[in-house]
CSV table of C-alpha atoms in Angstrom, one decimal:
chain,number,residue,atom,x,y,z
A,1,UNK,CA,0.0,0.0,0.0
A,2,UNK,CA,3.3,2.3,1.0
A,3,UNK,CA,4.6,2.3,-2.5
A,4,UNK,CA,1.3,2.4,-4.5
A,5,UNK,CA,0.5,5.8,-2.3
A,6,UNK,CA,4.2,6.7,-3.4
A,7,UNK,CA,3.2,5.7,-6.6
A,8,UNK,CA,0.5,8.0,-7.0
A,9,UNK,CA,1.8,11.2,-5.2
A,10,UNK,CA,4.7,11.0,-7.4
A,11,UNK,CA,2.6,10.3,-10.4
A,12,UNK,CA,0.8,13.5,-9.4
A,13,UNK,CA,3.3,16.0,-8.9
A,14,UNK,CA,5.1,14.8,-12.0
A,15,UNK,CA,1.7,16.2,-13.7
A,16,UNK,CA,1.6,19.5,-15.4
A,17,UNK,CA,-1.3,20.4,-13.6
A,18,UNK,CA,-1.1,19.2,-10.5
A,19,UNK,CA,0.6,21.6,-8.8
A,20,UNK,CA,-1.0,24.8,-10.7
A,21,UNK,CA,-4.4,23.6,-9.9
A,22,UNK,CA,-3.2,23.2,-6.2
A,23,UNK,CA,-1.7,27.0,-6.5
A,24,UNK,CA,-5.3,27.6,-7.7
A,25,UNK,CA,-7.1,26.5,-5.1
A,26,UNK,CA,-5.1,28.3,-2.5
A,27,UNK,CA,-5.7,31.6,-4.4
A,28,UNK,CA,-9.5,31.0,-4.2
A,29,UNK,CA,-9.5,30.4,-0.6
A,30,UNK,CA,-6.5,33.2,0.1
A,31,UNK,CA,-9.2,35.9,-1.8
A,32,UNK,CA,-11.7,35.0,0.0
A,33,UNK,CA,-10.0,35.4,3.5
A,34,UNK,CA,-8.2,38.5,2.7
A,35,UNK,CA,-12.2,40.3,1.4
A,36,UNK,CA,-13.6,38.9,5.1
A,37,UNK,CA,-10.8,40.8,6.7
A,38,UNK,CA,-11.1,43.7,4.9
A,39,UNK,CA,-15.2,43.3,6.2
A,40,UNK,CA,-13.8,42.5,9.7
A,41,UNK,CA,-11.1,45.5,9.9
A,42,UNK,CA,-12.8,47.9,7.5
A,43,UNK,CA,-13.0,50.7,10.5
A,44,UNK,CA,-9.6,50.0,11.4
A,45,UNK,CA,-7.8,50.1,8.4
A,46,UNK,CA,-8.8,53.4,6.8
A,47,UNK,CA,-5.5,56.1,6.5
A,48,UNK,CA,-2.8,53.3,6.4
A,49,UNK,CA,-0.5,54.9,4.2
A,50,UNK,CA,0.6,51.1,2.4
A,51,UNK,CA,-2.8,50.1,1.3
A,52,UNK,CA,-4.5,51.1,-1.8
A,53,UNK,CA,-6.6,54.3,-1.2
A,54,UNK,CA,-8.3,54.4,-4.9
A,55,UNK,CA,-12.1,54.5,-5.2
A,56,UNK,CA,-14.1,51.6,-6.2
A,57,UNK,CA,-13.8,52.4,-10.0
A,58,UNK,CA,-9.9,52.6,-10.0
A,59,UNK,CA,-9.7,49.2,-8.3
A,60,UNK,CA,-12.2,47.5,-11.3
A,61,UNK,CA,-9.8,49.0,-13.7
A,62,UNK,CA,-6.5,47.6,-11.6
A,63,UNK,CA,-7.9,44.4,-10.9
A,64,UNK,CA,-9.2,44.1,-14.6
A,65,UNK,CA,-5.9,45.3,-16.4
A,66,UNK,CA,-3.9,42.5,-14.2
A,67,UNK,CA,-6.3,39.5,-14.5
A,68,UNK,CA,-6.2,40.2,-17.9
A,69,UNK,CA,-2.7,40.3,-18.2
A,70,UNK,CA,-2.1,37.5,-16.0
A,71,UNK,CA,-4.2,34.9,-18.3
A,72,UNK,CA,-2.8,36.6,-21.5
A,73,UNK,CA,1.2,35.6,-20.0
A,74,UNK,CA,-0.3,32.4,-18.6
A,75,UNK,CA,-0.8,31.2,-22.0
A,76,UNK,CA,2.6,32.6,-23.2
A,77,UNK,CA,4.7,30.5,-21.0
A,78,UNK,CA,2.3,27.3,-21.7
A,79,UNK,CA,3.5,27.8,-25.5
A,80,UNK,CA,7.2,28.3,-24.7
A,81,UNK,CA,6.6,25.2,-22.3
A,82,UNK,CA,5.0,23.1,-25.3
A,83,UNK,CA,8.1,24.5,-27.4
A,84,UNK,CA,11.0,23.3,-25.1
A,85,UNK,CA,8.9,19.9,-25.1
A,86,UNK,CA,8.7,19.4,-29.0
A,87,UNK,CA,12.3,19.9,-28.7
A,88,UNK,CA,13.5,17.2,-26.2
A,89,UNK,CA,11.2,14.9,-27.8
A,90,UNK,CA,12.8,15.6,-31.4
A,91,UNK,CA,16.0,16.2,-30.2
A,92,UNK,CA,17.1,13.9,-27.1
A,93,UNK,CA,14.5,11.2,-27.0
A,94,UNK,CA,10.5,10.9,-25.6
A,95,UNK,CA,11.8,9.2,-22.8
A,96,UNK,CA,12.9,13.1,-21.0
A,97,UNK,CA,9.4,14.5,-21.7
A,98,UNK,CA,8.8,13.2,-17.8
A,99,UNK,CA,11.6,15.3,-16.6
A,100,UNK,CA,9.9,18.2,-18.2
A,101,UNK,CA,6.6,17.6,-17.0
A,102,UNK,CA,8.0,16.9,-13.3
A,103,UNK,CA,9.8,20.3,-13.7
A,104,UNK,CA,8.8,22.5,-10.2
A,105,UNK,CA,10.1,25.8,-12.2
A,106,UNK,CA,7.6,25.2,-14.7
A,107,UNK,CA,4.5,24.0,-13.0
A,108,UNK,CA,5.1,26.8,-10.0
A,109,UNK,CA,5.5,29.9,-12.9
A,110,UNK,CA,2.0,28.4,-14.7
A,111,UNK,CA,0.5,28.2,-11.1
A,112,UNK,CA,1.4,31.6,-10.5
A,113,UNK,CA,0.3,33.4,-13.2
A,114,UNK,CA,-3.2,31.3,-12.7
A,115,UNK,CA,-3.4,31.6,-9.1
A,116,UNK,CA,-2.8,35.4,-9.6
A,117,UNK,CA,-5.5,35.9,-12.4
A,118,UNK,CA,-8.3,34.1,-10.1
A,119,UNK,CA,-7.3,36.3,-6.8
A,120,UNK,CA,-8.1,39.3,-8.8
A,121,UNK,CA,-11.1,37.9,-10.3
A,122,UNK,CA,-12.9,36.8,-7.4
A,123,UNK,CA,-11.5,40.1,-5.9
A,124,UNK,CA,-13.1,42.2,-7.9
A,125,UNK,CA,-16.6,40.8,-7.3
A,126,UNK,CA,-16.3,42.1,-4.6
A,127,UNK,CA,-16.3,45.5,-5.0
A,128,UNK,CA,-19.4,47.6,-4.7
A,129,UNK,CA,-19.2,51.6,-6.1
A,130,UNK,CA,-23.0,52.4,-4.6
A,131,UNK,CA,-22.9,55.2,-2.4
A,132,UNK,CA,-25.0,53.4,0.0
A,133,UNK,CA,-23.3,50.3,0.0
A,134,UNK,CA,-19.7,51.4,-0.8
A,135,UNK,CA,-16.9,48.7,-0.1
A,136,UNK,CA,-13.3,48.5,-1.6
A,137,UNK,CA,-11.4,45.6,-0.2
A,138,UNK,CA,-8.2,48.1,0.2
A,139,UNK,CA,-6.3,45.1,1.4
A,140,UNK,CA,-7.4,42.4,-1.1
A,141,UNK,CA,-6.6,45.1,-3.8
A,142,UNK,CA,-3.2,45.7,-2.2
A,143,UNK,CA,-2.2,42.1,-2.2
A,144,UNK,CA,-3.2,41.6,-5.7
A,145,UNK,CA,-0.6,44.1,-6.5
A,146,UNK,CA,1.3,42.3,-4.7
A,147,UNK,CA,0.8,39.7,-6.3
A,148,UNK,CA,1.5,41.7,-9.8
A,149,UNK,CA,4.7,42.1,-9.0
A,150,UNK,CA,5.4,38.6,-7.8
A,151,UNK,CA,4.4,37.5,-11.4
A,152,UNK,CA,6.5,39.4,-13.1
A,153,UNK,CA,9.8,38.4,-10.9
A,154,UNK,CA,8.6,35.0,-11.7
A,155,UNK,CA,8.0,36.0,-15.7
A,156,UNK,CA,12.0,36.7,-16.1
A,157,UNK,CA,12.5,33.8,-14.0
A,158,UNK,CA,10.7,31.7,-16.7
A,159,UNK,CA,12.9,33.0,-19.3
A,160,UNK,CA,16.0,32.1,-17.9
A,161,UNK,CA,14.8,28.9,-16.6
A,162,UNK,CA,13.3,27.4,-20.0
A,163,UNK,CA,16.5,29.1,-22.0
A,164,UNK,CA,18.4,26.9,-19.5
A,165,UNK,CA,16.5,23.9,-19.5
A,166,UNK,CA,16.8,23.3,-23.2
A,167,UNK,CA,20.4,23.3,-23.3
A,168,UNK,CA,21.0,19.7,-23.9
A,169,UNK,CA,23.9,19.8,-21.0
A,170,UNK,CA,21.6,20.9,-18.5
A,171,UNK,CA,19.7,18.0,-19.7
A,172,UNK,CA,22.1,15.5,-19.3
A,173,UNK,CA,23.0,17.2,-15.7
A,174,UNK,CA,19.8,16.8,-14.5
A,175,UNK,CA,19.0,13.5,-15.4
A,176,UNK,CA,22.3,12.5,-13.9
A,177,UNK,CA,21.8,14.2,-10.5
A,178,UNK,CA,18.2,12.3,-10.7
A,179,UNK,CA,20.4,8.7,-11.3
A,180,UNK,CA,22.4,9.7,-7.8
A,181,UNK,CA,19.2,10.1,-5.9
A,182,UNK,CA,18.4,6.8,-6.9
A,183,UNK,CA,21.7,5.1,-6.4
A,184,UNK,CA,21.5,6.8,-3.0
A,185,UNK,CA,18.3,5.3,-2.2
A,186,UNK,CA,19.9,2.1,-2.4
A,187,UNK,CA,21.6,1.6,1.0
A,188,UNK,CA,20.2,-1.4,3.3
A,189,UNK,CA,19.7,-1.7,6.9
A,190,UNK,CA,15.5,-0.3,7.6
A,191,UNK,CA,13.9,-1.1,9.9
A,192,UNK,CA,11.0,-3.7,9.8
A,193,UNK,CA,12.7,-5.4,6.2
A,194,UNK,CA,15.3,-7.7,8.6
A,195,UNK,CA,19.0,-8.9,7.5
A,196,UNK,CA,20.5,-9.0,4.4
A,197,UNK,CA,22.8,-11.7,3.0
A,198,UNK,CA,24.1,-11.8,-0.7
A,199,UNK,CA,24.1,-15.4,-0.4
A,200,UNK,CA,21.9,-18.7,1.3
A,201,UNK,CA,23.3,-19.1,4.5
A,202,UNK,CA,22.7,-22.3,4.6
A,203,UNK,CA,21.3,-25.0,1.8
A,204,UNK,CA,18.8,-25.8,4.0
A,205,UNK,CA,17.4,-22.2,3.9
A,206,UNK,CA,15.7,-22.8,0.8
A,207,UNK,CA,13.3,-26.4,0.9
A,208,UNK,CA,14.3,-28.6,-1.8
A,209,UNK,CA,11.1,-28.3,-3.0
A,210,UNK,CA,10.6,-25.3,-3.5
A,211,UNK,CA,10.7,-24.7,-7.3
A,212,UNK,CA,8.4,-27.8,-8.0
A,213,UNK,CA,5.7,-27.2,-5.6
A,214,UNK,CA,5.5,-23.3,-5.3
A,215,UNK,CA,2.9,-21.2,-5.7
A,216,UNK,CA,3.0,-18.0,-7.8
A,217,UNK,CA,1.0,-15.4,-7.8
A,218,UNK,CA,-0.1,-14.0,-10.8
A,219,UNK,CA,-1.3,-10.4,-11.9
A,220,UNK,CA,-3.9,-10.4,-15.1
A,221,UNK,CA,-2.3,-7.0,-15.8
A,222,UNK,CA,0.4,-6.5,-17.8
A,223,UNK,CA,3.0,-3.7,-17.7
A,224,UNK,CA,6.2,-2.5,-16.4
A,225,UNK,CA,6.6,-3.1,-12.6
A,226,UNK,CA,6.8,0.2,-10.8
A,227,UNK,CA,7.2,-0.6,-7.3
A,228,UNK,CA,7.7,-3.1,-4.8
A,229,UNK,CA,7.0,-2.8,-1.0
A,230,UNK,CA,9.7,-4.9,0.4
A,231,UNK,CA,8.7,-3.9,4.2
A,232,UNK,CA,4.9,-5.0,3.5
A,233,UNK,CA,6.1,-8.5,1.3
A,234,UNK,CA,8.7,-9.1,4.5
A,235,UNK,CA,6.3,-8.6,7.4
A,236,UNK,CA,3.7,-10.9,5.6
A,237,UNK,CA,6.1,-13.4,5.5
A,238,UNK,CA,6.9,-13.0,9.4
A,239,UNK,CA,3.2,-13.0,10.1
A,240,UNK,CA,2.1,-16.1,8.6
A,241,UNK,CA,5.3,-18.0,8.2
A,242,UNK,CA,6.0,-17.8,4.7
A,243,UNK,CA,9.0,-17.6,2.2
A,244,UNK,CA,8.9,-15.5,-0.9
A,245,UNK,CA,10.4,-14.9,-4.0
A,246,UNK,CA,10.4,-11.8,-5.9
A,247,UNK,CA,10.8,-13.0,-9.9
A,248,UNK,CA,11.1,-9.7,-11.4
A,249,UNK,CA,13.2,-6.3,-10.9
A,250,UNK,CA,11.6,-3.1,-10.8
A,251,UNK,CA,11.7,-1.8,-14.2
A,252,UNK,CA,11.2,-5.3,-15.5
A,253,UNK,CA,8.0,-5.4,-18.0
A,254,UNK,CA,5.5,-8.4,-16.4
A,255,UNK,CA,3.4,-10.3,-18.8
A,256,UNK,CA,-0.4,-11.0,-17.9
A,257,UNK,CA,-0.6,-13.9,-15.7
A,258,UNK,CA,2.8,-14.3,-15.1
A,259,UNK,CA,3.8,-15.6,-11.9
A,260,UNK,CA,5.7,-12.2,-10.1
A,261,UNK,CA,6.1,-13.7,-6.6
A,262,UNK,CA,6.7,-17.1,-5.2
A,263,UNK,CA,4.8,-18.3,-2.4
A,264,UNK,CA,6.1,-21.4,0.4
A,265,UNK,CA,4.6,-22.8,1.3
A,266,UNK,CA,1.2,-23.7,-0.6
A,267,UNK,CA,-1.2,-24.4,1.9
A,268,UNK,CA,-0.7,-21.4,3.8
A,269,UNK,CA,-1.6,-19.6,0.4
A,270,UNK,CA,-5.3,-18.5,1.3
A,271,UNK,CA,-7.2,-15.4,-0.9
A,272,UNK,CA,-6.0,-12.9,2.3
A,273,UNK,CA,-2.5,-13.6,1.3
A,274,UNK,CA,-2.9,-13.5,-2.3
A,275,UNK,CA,-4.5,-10.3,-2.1
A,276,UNK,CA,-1.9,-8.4,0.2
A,277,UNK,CA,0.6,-9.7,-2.1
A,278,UNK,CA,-1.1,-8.3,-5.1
A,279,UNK,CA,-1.2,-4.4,-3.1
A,280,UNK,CA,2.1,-4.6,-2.8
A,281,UNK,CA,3.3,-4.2,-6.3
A,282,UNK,CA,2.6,-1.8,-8.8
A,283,UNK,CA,2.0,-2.2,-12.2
A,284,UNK,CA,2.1,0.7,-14.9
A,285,UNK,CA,2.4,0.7,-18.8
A,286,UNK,CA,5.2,2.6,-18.5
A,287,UNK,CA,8.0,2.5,-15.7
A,288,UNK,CA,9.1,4.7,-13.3
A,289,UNK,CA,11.7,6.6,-11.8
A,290,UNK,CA,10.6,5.3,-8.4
A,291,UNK,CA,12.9,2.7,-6.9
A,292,UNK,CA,14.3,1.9,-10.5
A,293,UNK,CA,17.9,2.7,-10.8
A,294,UNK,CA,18.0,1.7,-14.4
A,295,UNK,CA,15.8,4.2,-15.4
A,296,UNK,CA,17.9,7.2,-15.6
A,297,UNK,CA,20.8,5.1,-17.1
A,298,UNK,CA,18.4,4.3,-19.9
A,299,UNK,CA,17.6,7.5,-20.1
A,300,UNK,CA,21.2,8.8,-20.4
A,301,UNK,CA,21.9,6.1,-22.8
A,302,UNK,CA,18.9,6.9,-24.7
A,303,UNK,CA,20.1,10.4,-25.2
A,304,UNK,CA,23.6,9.4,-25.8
A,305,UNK,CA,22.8,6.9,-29.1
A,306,UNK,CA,20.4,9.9,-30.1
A,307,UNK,CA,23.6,12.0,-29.8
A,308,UNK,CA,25.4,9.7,-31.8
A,309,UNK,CA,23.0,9.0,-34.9
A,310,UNK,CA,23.2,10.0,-38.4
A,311,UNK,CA,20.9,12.9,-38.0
A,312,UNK,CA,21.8,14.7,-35.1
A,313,UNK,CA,26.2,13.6,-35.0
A,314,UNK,CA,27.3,15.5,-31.2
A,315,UNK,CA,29.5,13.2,-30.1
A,316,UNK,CA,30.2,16.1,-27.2
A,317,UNK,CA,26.6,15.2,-26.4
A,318,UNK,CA,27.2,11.4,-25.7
A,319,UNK,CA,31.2,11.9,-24.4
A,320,UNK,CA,29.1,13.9,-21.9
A,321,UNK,CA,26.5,11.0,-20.9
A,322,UNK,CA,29.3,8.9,-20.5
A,323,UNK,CA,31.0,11.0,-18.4
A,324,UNK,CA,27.5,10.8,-16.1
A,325,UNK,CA,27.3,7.7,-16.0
A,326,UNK,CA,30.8,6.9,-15.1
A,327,UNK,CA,30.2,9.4,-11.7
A,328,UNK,CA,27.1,7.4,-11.2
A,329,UNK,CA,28.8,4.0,-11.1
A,330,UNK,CA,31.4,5.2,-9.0
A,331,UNK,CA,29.0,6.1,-6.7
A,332,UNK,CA,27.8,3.1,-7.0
A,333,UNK,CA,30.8,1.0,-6.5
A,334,UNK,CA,31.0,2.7,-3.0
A,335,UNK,CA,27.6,1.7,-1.9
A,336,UNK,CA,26.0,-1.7,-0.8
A,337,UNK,CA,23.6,-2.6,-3.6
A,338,UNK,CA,20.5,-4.3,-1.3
A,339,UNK,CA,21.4,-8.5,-2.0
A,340,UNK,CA,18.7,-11.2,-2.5
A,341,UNK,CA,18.9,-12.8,0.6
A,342,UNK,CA,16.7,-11.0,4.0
A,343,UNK,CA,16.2,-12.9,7.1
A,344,UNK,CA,14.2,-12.2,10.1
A,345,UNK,CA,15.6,-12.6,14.0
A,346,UNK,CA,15.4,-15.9,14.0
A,347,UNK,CA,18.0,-16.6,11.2
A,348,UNK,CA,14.9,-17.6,9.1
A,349,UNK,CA,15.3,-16.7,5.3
A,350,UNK,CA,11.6,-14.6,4.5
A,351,UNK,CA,12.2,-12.7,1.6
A,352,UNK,CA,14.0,-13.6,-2.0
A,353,UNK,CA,14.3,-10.4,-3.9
A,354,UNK,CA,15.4,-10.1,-7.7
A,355,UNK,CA,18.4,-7.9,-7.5
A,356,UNK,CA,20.3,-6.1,-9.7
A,357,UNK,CA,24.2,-6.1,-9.5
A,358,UNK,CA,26.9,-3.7,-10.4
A,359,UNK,CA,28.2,-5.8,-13.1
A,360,UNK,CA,24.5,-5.3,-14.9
A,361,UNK,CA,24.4,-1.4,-14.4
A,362,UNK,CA,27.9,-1.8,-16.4
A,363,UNK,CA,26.8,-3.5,-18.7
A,364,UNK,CA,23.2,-1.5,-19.1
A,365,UNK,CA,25.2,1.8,-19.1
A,366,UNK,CA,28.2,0.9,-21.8
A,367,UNK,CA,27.0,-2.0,-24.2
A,368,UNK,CA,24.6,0.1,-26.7
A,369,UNK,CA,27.0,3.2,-26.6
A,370,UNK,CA,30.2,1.0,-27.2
A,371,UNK,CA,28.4,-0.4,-29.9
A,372,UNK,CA,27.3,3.0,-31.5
A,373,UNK,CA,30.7,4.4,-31.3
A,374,UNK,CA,32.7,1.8,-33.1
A,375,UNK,CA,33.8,4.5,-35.3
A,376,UNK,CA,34.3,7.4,-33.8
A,377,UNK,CA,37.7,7.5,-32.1
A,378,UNK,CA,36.9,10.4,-29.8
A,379,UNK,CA,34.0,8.6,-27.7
A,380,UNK,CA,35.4,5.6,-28.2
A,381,UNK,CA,38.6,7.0,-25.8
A,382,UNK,CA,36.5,8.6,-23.5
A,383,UNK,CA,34.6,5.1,-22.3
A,384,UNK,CA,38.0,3.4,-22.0
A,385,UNK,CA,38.9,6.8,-19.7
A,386,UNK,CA,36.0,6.4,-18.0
A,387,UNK,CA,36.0,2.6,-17.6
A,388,UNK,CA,39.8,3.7,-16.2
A,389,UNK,CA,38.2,6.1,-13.7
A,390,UNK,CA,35.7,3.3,-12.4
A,391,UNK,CA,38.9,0.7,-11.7
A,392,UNK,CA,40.3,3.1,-9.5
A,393,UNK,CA,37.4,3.1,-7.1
A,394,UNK,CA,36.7,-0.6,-7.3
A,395,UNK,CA,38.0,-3.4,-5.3
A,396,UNK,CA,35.7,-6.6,-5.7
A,397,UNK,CA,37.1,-9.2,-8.2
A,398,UNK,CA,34.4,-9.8,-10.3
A,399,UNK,CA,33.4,-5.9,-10.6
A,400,UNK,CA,37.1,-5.9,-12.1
A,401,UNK,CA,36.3,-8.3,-13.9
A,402,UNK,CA,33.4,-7.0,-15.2
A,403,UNK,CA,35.4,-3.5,-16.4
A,404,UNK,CA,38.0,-5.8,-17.9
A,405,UNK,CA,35.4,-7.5,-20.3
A,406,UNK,CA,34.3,-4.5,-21.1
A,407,UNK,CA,37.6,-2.6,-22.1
A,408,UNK,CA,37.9,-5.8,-24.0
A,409,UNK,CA,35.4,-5.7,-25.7
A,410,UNK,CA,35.9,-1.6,-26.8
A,411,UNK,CA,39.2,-2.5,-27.7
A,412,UNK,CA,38.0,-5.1,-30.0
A,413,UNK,CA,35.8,-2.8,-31.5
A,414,UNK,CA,38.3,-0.5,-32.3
A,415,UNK,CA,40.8,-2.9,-33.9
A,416,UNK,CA,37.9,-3.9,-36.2
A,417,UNK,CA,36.6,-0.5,-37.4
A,418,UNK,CA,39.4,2.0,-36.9
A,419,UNK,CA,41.6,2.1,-40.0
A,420,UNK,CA,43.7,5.1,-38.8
A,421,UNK,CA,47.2,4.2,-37.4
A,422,UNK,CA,47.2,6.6,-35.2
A,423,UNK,CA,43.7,6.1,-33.8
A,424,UNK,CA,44.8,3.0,-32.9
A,425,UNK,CA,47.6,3.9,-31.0
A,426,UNK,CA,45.4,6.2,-28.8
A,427,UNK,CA,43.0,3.8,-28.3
A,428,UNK,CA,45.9,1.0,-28.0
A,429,UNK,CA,47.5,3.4,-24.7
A,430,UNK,CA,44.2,4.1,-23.0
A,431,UNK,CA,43.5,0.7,-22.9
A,432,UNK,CA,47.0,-0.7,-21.5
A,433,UNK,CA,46.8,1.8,-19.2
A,434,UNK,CA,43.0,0.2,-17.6
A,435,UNK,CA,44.5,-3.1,-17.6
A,436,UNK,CA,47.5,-1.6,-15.5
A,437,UNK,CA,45.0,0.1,-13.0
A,438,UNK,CA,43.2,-3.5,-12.8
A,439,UNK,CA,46.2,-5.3,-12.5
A,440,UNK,CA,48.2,-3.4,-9.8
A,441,UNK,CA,45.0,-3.5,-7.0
């Protein structure tokens, strides 16, 4: 239930509208407060040299000229906003219009303008020029030039921000400082989700059993899997004595009726069970950036094969993905990717998860781009530079390993496509150099 209410609010603010709509809202309730105090204090208030002192016709006019302003900018910056999305969707790949869309700058300068235009609306309704029954809300009219100003601070803000934005570095910066939040996220040891063990402690942990008389359960949905609520899946098991096993990663895409967890045993398998397992996973047709390290690295991989097509040719563009994902892996080498294993106080195993491993973020992050680079020399130095800076930081055998298959592997590529001497020679040096940095720890 946790991470489909994650889910959701994330889903949410990621919207375009979301957060305008909320902005909205407040204005309608802050107008309304701001006339009942002007009702409340309308004895008190009169002389105070900062509040407006106009009659009830110059407050029409001032109300009017800014609500009509306000919508008339309002659906300026939505334009600009659809222009800078037409843009990352021609130019770096669909996959960023998210990052757009999830863009605070963005949705708080649309909510802005909005939020200012219904203020002074609902403001002005509440104005009455009859001599009898003269009011002029002198401090809702003061606020909503307040609020005038406000706007256009936040106009020249928009500029800058979308200029900036749709500089394809800026791009690639974001998208990588999203990938570190996730890698972040990764670190073990809550509380409630038990002990963690990258392998069986014992044989015995896992019934012999198990894979021919298990029971999956099965989700007539299909889609990508968004999120997985390990604490939830890890205190069922405790509380009626189970063992499970998670079969797919989040990220992975789940065919209908595919078996996505593992149940042991069978009899204790009852339709209470099958529907608390169910909660906790969500489905989606697309995935996430929630819990899914591999999302951003797609993304930045994504951008760097667009960079490195026919049509668009930057290979500054991808050099500068790779260098993104090389900090990212590096972070990731430092930190304890959660293992498959958990285990409650009792040294009983509750909870198999599908985990991804270092070696696979490699792989995810360099196959596609090694492969789109075979001929350019430039990129083609950078990931063995790259794959260098990795080594440095790394000390488990196979992770070496796994940057040693890769160098490999670029350096075969090279040998196979680069018909320049000299080309060569670079690409011969960077690599002997890795294999010296992997060979000395």
């Amino acid at each position: 239930m946790k991470g489909k209410i994650r889910i959701i609010v994330g889903r949410l603010f990621s919207t375009y509208w979301f957060l305008p709509s909320l902005m909205a809202v407040l204005a309608v309730g802050f107008s309304l407060l701001t006339v009942r105090v002007d009702q409340v204090l309308d004895d008190h208030i009169a002389g105070l040299f900062w509040l407006y002192s106009g009659g009830a016709e110059g407050a029409r006019v001032l109300l009017s000229t800014i609500a009509g302003s306000m919508i008339t900018v309002a659906g300026v910056t939505f334009s600009i906003t659809i222009v800078a999305l037409s843009f990352a969707s021609t130019q770096l790949g669909p996959r960023l219009l998210e990052n757009f869309l999830r863009d605070r700058g963005n949705q708080v300068v649309l909510g802005t303008f909005i939020s200012t235009f219904l203020y002074c609306l609902l403001v002005l309704l509440a104005i009455h020029g009859a001599d009898s029954q003269a009011f002029v809300p002198e401090i809702a009219v003061t606020f909503g030039i307040v609020l005038a100003l406000m706007s256009i601070g936040v106009l020249i803000y928009f500029f800058h921000h979308v200029s900036a934005s749709m500089h394809a570095e800026e791009i690639v910066a974001a998208v990588g400082k999203e990938l570190d939040k996730a890698i972040d996220k990764l670190v073990p040891g809550r509380a409630g989700i038990g002990s963690f063990e990258t392998e069986p402690r014992d044989e015995q942990d896992i019934p012999k059993e198990f894979d021919e008389k298990v029971k999956g359960v099965a989700d007539s949905r299909s889609g990508y899997l968004q999120s997985i609520d390990y604490e939830s899946l890890f205190n069922l098991a405790l509380e009626h004595d189970l063992l499970l096993r998670i079969n797919y990663r989040i990220g992975d895409f789940v065919p209908p009726e595919r078996d996505m967890i593992d149940v042991w045993p069978v009899k204790r398998l009852d339709e209470k069970v099958y529907e608390q397992i169910n909660k906790a996973t969500v489905i989606g047709i697309y995935p996430s950036w929630n819990q899914d390290v591999l999302y951003a690295v797609n993304q930045l991989v994504a951008v760097a094969l667009r960079a490195l097509s026919p049509s668009i040719n930057d290979p500054f563009l991808a050099m500068s993905c790779i260098d993104r994902l090389g900090a990212a892996l590096i972070r990731l080498a430092q930190k304890n990717i959660p293992p498959s294993y958990r285990y409650d106080e009792t040294g009983t195993l509750r909870l198999i998860t599908s985990s991804f491993s270092f070696e696979g973020v490699l792989d995810r992050s360099f196959d596609q781009i090694r492969q789109a680079s075979v001929s350019d020399v430039a990129v083609t130095i950078r990931l063995l530079e790259t794959l260098a800076t990795i080594a440095g930081v790394v000390k488990r055998p196979e992770r070496k390993e796994a940057i040693r298959r890769q160098a490999d592997m670029i350096k075969r590529s090279g040998d196979r496509y680069v018909a320049e001497k000299l080309d060569q020679k670079d690409i011969l040096q960077r690599y002997q150099s890795l294999k010296k940095i992997l060979e000395n720890d």
